Amino acid sequence: MSPALVIAAAFAYLGVLFGVAHWADRRAHQGRSAIGSAWVYALSMAVYCTAWTYFGSVGRAASGGLWFLPIYLGPTLAMVLGWAVLRKMVRIARTYRITTIADFIGSRYGKSPALAGLVTLITVVGIVPYIALQLKGIAVAYAVVTDGAAHGIGAPPWWRESTFYLALGLAAFTIAFGVRHWDSTERHEGMVAAIALESLVKLVAFLAVGAYVTWGLFDGWGDIVARARQVPELARLLTLGDAGAFAWSSWLALTVLAGLSVLLLPRQFQVMVVEAVDERHIRRAAWVFPLYLWLINLFVLPIALAGLLWFGSASEAEIFVLRLPQAAGAEALLLLAFIGGLSAATGMVIVETIAVATMVCNDLVLPWWLRHAAQGRAPADLTRPILRIRRGAILGLLLLGYGYYRVAGDAYALVSIGLISFAAVAQFAPALLGGMYWKGASRDGAMAGLLGGFVVWAYTLMLPSLAKSGWLPATFVTEGLLGVDWLRPEALLGLRGFDPLTHALFWSLLVNTGLYVGVSLARRPGAAETSQALLFVDVFERTGGEDRPVFWRGEASLPALEAVLARVLGAERARALLEEQARARGVPVAALPPDAALVHWVETQLAGAVGSASARRLVASVVEEQPLRVEDVLDILRETGRLRALSRALEEKSRSLERATAELRAANERLQELDRLKDDFMSSVTHELRTPLTSIRALSEIMRDDPGMDVAQREQFLNIVVAETERLTRLVNQVLDLAKIESGHAVWDVADVDLVAVVQRAAQAAEPLLRDRGARLALELPPGPLPVRADADRLQQVLMNLLSNAAKFVPAETGQVRVRVVPTLADDGTRQVTVEVHDNGPGVPAAEQAVIFEKFRQGGDALDRPTGTGLGLPISRRIVEHLGGRMWLRSTPGEGACFGFDLPLPPPAPQAGP
């Protein structure tokens, strides 16, 4: 393929990435985040998949079969099982504005610049091989695509080798990508958006190659597997080996190593912790990221087997992804595969070098510079020096990576180079994870553990890689240092039976953890370490409000604090932050008290830009701090706890007052409602009493004033007076009856009653009413008696009321009333009996069904409403409820009404024994 075409495609792709990053940065400056999605967060995590994954996994599968899986099984388990650890890391970093893993560890142990610097040095040494891996991957891929030959380092001097200029180009691109301007927030939304896009590109490219090889060059997975089984050397790649000889230690070591690396690699810390927009995104990423890993490894083994079947050799297994499309003449797919590999490598280089350059600047160069620069000669504005330091660090890292590539690139496969870096960053695990959960861990313990683990890693893994490359005597590996056998780096102290990686990981982590725990127990942490331990370990409890502890005592001035903020963040940004802080405290900026809380806040803002160690030194240069003892830390903690307890007590009292106020308000509203109901009741009773009294009075006066009234007319008037008197008597009786029931003074004669007999008596009593309307009554009763506990007269009163209401509303001559009694089960499974009175009248409108049981409510139209008091249904419902039942209504307008009630049945009597 033409080199010009390949280069043009590569630059076009990088231009697209740059455009996406620019677009995302512009949206971020407008306050509209382009990465505020859990999907983008999960895809950015896939920067874990580098040239190692894209090229090296196929090479490992071609030699070891399924042994490429632990590198991805570890991150999967870490995310699925350890997402809570990641959530705590994100909370700590966000709360204290931590931007690098070196700053995280150094800040935990008393904001120690020495510890942060050590972590940075280990990172630089450990990550250089990983950068070399990416350079090797791009260089080999370009050589294969352009001329079909995978060149080694070969004879050309460095100034004539294309890989050197590739390193320079990547440095320039990374600088333009991540540090072209100063950003005090240390957030790179454009970078994250571009990395998410890169993750999609490399996934699509790899899946496209896998699908083409599987179904284009072969007849599916089954065909590849069947052919591989016919070759003994390939058949073994489809299994994990003999169960008795399986290297469980190596499998476990690789899984643990990969699981730690996904949390500890600088680029993973950058995208997973520093760039996290929302902690809630972690829950989705906990399954999306493992799904991504599964997808990108879906065709690793098929491609490896297909390459071995096609070429008959594993010498170029790491470039089977390119060789297979190239051999089949699929030029477009070959170019896509190259772009995918370029994406995998450049994504890692961009994020890794930006993260490590920030560490070098914040935790190595800047603290040294601030410590040794003369106070008068130090520039007032640190932004330009910081940018220059970071740009220089990026260039230096890529040149170091190129140097390692020149020294050891041909001696190691891509996977082996990557594992060296993984083992280096794994040394951070005891200090970082232990510091998050163990308050007794000390700075000396972390320092001793890191130094010990790093020395063992370098001796057992890094130096052997140089020896195998010819830069150290081979006898160093085979015979040991100075010819001492028990100092052999791959069989230290006579430990044999492990592969070199497992051996190095075992010894380095053993020494690291042992020193970390032992020294921490021997030398207790100081005041600064104790205060930071409390803030880190209890981050969820101690950083949730304004009462968080501030471990600082001394004197400061507001102008000095503003000046140091402006020195790092710029005058405009510093003023805006102070105004925001003043609004939060409810005071003008000029009235901000330069107390411990403000000093701590200023230091936290600076830490996000220059790291905690440099921020502490900058703040210390403008304040007069009093040294704290452990006892002072405990006093501050106790005082904070007392204030928190008082705050919680006040909050609880406030909530109690709010509850009491709400209860009083509800009681007052209830009293007002009762008063309104009383007024309504008295108004209704007065109205109902006035109507018959008015009729009686009017007719009586007519008869008094007309002594010569016709006898028939007088008799008619007297009959009306008698009827109205009876109505008045009924109304008074019902009002008194309802009042007695509601007040609990009614007399009840509760006994065992046959409900069937009560229904039959009520039906006989109501028969004349129904007959006058021409209605027909039907009874559906059980064949035998049905005993219930009730007052027979009261129960008959309920039935008479329901039957008389039905008689009033059924149509004349065609009315039908049906009474149904049936035993049923209540919702809780207890036995009950249901009594229903159906009629074929007009039914109850939906709007009236909710209030039909209220006092003085009557059904029917106002112009055609039957006579009554409107108390029958309220009285009936009270009677049923007193008997332990429930009255209800079921009605569809136009289709009649069904009034009914449920009464509990007594439990069945136990049967006598034989």
mmCIF file with all atom_site columns, C-alpha atoms in Angstrom, residues 685 688-694 696 720-738 740 797 856 868-869 871 875:
data_model
loop_
_atom_site.group_PDB
_atom_site.id
_atom_site.type_symbol
_atom_site.label_atom_id
_atom_site.label_alt_id
_atom_site.label_comp_id
_atom_site.label_asym_id
_atom_site.label_entity_id
_atom_site.label_seq_id
_atom_site.pdbx_PDB_ins_code
_atom_site.Cartn_x
_atom_site.Cartn_y
_atom_site.Cartn_z
_atom_site.occupancy
_atom_site.B_iso_or_equiv
_atom_site.pdbx_formal_charge
_atom_site.auth_seq_id
_atom_site.auth_comp_id
_atom_site.auth_asym_id
_atom_site.auth_atom_id
_atom_site.pdbx_PDB_model_num
ATOM 1  C CA . VAL A 1 685 ? -81.324  19.054 60.547 1.00 0.00 ? 685 VAL A CA 1
ATOM 2  C CA . GLU A 1 688 ? -85.388  18.867 57.571 1.00 0.00 ? 688 GLU A CA 1
ATOM 3  C CA . LEU A 1 689 ? -87.271  19.783 60.790 1.00 0.00 ? 689 LEU A CA 1
ATOM 4  C CA . ARG A 1 690 ? -88.564  23.069 59.408 1.00 0.00 ? 690 ARG A CA 1
ATOM 5  C CA . THR A 1 691 ? -90.175  21.439 56.348 1.00 0.00 ? 691 THR A CA 1
ATOM 6  C CA . PRO A 1 692 ? -92.740  19.232 58.212 1.00 0.00 ? 692 PRO A CA 1
ATOM 7  C CA . LEU A 1 693 ? -93.229  21.880 60.925 1.00 0.00 ? 693 LEU A CA 1
ATOM 8  C CA . THR A 1 694 ? -94.063  24.483 58.277 1.00 0.00 ? 694 THR A CA 1
ATOM 9  C CA . ILE A 1 696 ? -98.223  21.334 60.045 1.00 0.00 ? 696 ILE A CA 1
ATOM 10 C CA . ILE A 1 720 ? -101.383 15.476 55.927 1.00 0.00 ? 720 ILE A CA 1
ATOM 11 C CA . VAL A 1 721 ? -100.711 16.823 59.424 1.00 0.00 ? 721 VAL A CA 1
ATOM 12 C CA . VAL A 1 722 ? -100.532 13.280 60.794 1.00 0.00 ? 722 VAL A CA 1
ATOM 13 C CA . ALA A 1 723 ? -98.184  12.166 57.996 1.00 0.00 ? 723 ALA A CA 1
ATOM 14 C CA . GLU A 1 724 ? -95.893  15.135 58.535 1.00 0.00 ? 724 GLU A CA 1
ATOM 15 C CA . THR A 1 725 ? -95.898  14.463 62.272 1.00 0.00 ? 725 THR A CA 1
ATOM 16 C CA . GLU A 1 726 ? -94.841  10.856 61.615 1.00 0.00 ? 726 GLU A CA 1
ATOM 17 C CA . ARG A 1 727 ? -92.103  12.080 59.287 1.00 0.00 ? 727 ARG A CA 1
ATOM 18 C CA . LEU A 1 728 ? -90.941  14.504 61.968 1.00 0.00 ? 728 LEU A CA 1
ATOM 19 C CA . THR A 1 729 ? -90.886  11.694 64.517 1.00 0.00 ? 729 THR A CA 1
ATOM 20 C CA . ARG A 1 730 ? -88.838  9.478  62.209 1.00 0.00 ? 730 ARG A CA 1
ATOM 21 C CA . LEU A 1 731 ? -86.358  12.264 61.564 1.00 0.00 ? 731 LEU A CA 1
ATOM 22 C CA . VAL A 1 732 ? -85.905  12.997 65.250 1.00 0.00 ? 732 VAL A CA 1
ATOM 23 C CA . ASN A 1 733 ? -85.511  9.277  66.012 1.00 0.00 ? 733 ASN A CA 1
ATOM 24 C CA . GLN A 1 734 ? -82.934  8.831  63.270 1.00 0.00 ? 734 GLN A CA 1
ATOM 25 C CA . VAL A 1 735 ? -80.955  11.885 64.364 1.00 0.00 ? 735 VAL A CA 1
ATOM 26 C CA . LEU A 1 736 ? -80.940  10.634 67.938 1.00 0.00 ? 736 LEU A CA 1
ATOM 27 C CA . ASP A 1 737 ? -80.075  7.119  66.777 1.00 0.00 ? 737 ASP A CA 1
ATOM 28 C CA . LEU A 1 738 ? -77.124  8.362  64.703 1.00 0.00 ? 738 LEU A CA 1
ATOM 29 C CA . LYS A 1 740 ? -75.988  7.634  69.976 1.00 0.00 ? 740 LYS A CA 1
ATOM 30 C CA . GLN A 1 797 ? -82.840  -2.029 60.124 1.00 0.00 ? 797 GLN A CA 1
ATOM 31 C CA . PHE A 1 856 ? -78.295  14.064 54.409 1.00 0.00 ? 856 PHE A CA 1
ATOM 32 C CA . GLY A 1 868 ? -86.421  10.637 52.844 1.00 0.00 ? 868 GLY A CA 1
ATOM 33 C CA . THR A 1 869 ? -84.162  12.064 55.523 1.00 0.00 ? 869 THR A CA 1
ATOM 34 C CA . LEU A 1 871 ? -79.714  9.518  57.210 1.00 0.00 ? 871 LEU A CA 1
ATOM 35 C CA . ILE A 1 875 ? -76.816  4.947  60.022 1.00 0.00 ? 875 ILE A CA 1
#
